[in-house]
Amino acid sequence: MSGGGRWVVCVALLLQLTVRSEGNWLKNFAKPKPQLRLMEGVTEHLHNVMPYEQVQFSSPNVSTAYISTTKFQAAGMGHLYFITNKFIQYILSDQAFPEGFIDVEGDNTIQIDYLSHEWPILVSHYWASATVLVAGLVFAVLMPLIGLTLCCCRCTGGCGSRSQPFDAKYDSCKRQFYGMILAGLTILISFGVVCTFVSNEYLEDGVKELPTNVKKSLNDTRLFINNTKKEVDNLLVVNFDELEETLSNILEASGEIVKKKLGEVSKASVLSNLTAVVNGLGLIKQDLSNVDSLTRQLQETALQLDAALKECRSIIMKKLESCRFERTCRDILNRFNIQDLSLEANFSQILDNDLPKLPNVTATLKNISDFITADIEEEVMKGQQQFEKVKTIIQNAVNDNIPEIKLNIRKVGNAIKENSVKVDKVLDRVDTTIANSYSPTEQGEGLLKEFSPYRYYVCLGVAITLFLILICLTLGLFCGFCGSRPEGGYHHDDCCNKGTGASYLMMAVWLMFLSSAFLMIIALFYFVTGVTTDRIICEPLQNPTPSRVLNIVNRLYDVSAIHKLDNHQQPYVRPSPSNTDFNISSIIRDCHHNMSLFQVLKMERLIDLNKVLEYPTSFGIDQHIDELVSKIKLEGEIVILTPEAEKQLIKLSKSPLSSINFPAYTHVLGEKITSIDLIQLADALNQTASQLPMSKSEVKFSLTNQAMYLKVHQAQQVALMLDISQRLESTANQLQEHLRFNHSSLRHAVEHLLIEVEQAQKYLYTEGPTIVTKLAKEFGEEFNKHIDQYLQRVVSQIREDVGKCWPMSQAYNATIVAGCQKILNPYNGFWMSVGICSILFMPIIILCVKLASLYQKSDPYPGPLVEAEYLYDAYTDRENIPLASSNNKKKNARNKPRKKVTTAPSGNRSSNIPIGYENMSNPEIAVNTSANESRHPGHGGSVDYSAHLGRANIVVPTTSPSGGLPEAQPKAPPESQSS
């Protein structure tokens, strides 16, 4: 088939579908499917004659003003919290205790197992955390002892307390290397100090906000419970009352409903249209009377106006002819054709010819009056009243069953309200439990306000201690890196030299030794309490399903007690813990899944929703509805149109009302009434009169009077005729509309309605009883469907929608955020910061001691020989002993003449410098005249080393050839010192 042929077929099918659906195919396609289909056997045109309409139930007025929030900002501490939590998971990756370690006995007592046997399980579970704890305790014990040992060692001159005054060969490199490492560790310490201060502040903020956040969560939970009670009350009480009122109205109007649907099915409803026709005869009579009155009034006014205009025309022409020699008179005669001053020709024709030929309204009025006198309306109303008896018969038949049905509906409502009371009691118990939590919260708030400042200041003291250590380390490194070497004497020494840096570093060492035990004990206390709280409280609350802690809590606290019945009812029996699926863990889990409160609280143990769906049967509503339906019958013949009424209606259709020429009335208004505009002519006459000379006073006076008369005729008669014409046209249009009755004419309307009424009469006679029976059955089904739909709505919403648990889940999460993230995270971050700083103390102490020894040296590396001489003499007494205390033999031996002898800086002893090194001198060493040498001539010289201060004064005497007193050499100017 070609493409054109296919298009023709498609168009033909579309037209066929459109014709079959009476042009409403597109509308029918867009209509929703009916919710209730009639029973089998009903013809197609009966479908949906009684469409089911759901009851419009009201919605509860609930509040959504929930204020708890789960927002949390780490504010720069996220990495510390992350590291801390990862460390906790590493040392205690499993739960708080091993499986089976803690159990609950039958009398709700906690039994701890594995104490006397199977200890390896405990070891494998807690070995990492125990190792951290033991290591911390060992650190806290050993650090003070190590500090005491170091102090004693330095007091005896060891452990870097005293050293050679000049650098060893690699001391410069060591000083830079150790300084860089210590600087890196100091930076790490600074991070720890900052984290300690910030964690303490965040912890304090979290503690202060905790009571407020907990109260917000409690308020939101109570608001959620209150909203749920409103939803339950609205669904089970208010909506049922609305349903009951609707069902009562349906029962009371059952006869009217069936009668109305019967009229629609049988098309007997056209009887109402026919009744409207005869009822409209009175309006038609009134319209005809108005048309007759207006027509007569228009004719009379037109005759009066025409006579007045003829008289005015005669007078005006006579006066203008008398003054035609005046220019102004000739002008008005040329401007206006005074001879035509009369009614418009067309209007005159209508007045003379058409209006007298209009329908004889008087005769038509008499005809209408005859119909009304003959009681045509009463005859037609007899059929209407006969059809209305169907409603009365049906209603009287079912009235005996209505009270019983209402009583059973009320019983269903009472049963539903009993379920509502049960739900309210459960919610009241939950609300009471929450309300009782305010008092402990306020007590806890008081304790926090009382004792939290102590914790805060202890932690602040820890942070300040670490800060002091950091300050000492920073100042020590600053002076060590940037300061000069220490010089001999106090007058020329710089206050920020390397010696000062050494003092700062040793001060940091002593602060670390003094505070290490205190810091570590605080850190261990926070470590134990923080990890325990995390594993026993926060971790189970955040992951409730696999938590062993919550399993213990579930067995200790029986939340199913909220299902306990009243005292006069069957006592509540606690379920076995191994068989129950309703506990704290399940409540938390289901609430996070946003289930309804009915599912969360397992209220199916109190209310069997499946039985709710059986209420219509169990309370006998179905049975009574069937009895009511069986009584809805149509007995006897229904005559909706009497022969007399039919006869008069046929006579009405043939009356003159159907042949009135309405366009004749509409043409009246469209025509001009006068041939000359009277107002313009009056103005022209006044103007002409004013221009005439005084000799024509009589003409002037006459023209002025005629102008006045013309204006009076325009204002009274012409305006009145215009108003009458408008009213006549409006009344004629209204009469025409009343006579049509939504058809082209009265005759066509009456004939069409008579045909439809006769068909309805025949249909009622043949199919009436069967249709009424089927409509009654449909009525009963729809009545039952209202009840079933409401009960299904109750079951569905109670089970799935009422009390969606997201507000409670949000309040729960907000509480966890307030306690675990805003408090516990800074809490654990504090001990992590302090612990890391304490661990860094050990390498920092070693580096500080080494750097302090290096920073005390005043001279650079002098060379290998001087260093060797100093090392050889290192085992002698280094005190500055006067030479006079030596024995004479030694003096004499030393006073012997020597060749090219110089004194080496090796304490009180000297060694000969080989030839070739005589002129070697250290620019850092000042050569002065020694007072001791003057008192003890002949001695090789006096050397005073103050190793612990990093200074050295060397005196080298110059011996004269004569053996006399040496001459004092001027002191060499100080040279630039190398670092």
PDB file of C-alpha atoms in Angstrom, residues 142-153 509-510 512-514:
ATOM      1  CA  LEU A 142      62.112   7.291  83.942  1.00  0.00           C
ATOM      2  CA  MET A 143      62.176  10.883  82.751  1.00  0.00           C
ATOM      3  CA  PRO A 144      62.543  12.422  86.232  1.00  0.00           C
ATOM      4  CA  LEU A 145      65.212   9.836  87.098  1.00  0.00           C
ATOM      5  CA  ILE A 146      67.093  10.533  83.902  1.00  0.00           C
ATOM      6  CA  GLY A 147      66.862  14.230  84.617  1.00  0.00           C
ATOM      7  CA  LEU A 148      68.207  13.767  88.120  1.00  0.00           C
ATOM      8  CA  THR A 149      71.103  11.662  86.772  1.00  0.00           C
ATOM      9  CA  LEU A 150      71.931  14.277  84.162  1.00  0.00           C
ATOM     10  CA  CYS A 151      71.856  17.005  86.778  1.00  0.00           C
ATOM     11  CA  CYS A 152      74.290  15.136  88.995  1.00  0.00           C
ATOM     12  CA  CYS A 153      76.541  14.382  86.060  1.00  0.00           C
ATOM     13  CA  VAL A 509      65.945  20.670  79.189  1.00  0.00           C
ATOM     14  CA  TRP A 510      65.277  21.213  82.849  1.00  0.00           C
ATOM     15  CA  MET A 512      61.157  19.108  80.133  1.00  0.00           C
ATOM     16  CA  PHE A 513      62.578  16.920  82.874  1.00  0.00           C
ATOM     17  CA  LEU A 514      60.556  18.660  85.553  1.00  0.00           C
TER      18      LEU A 514
END
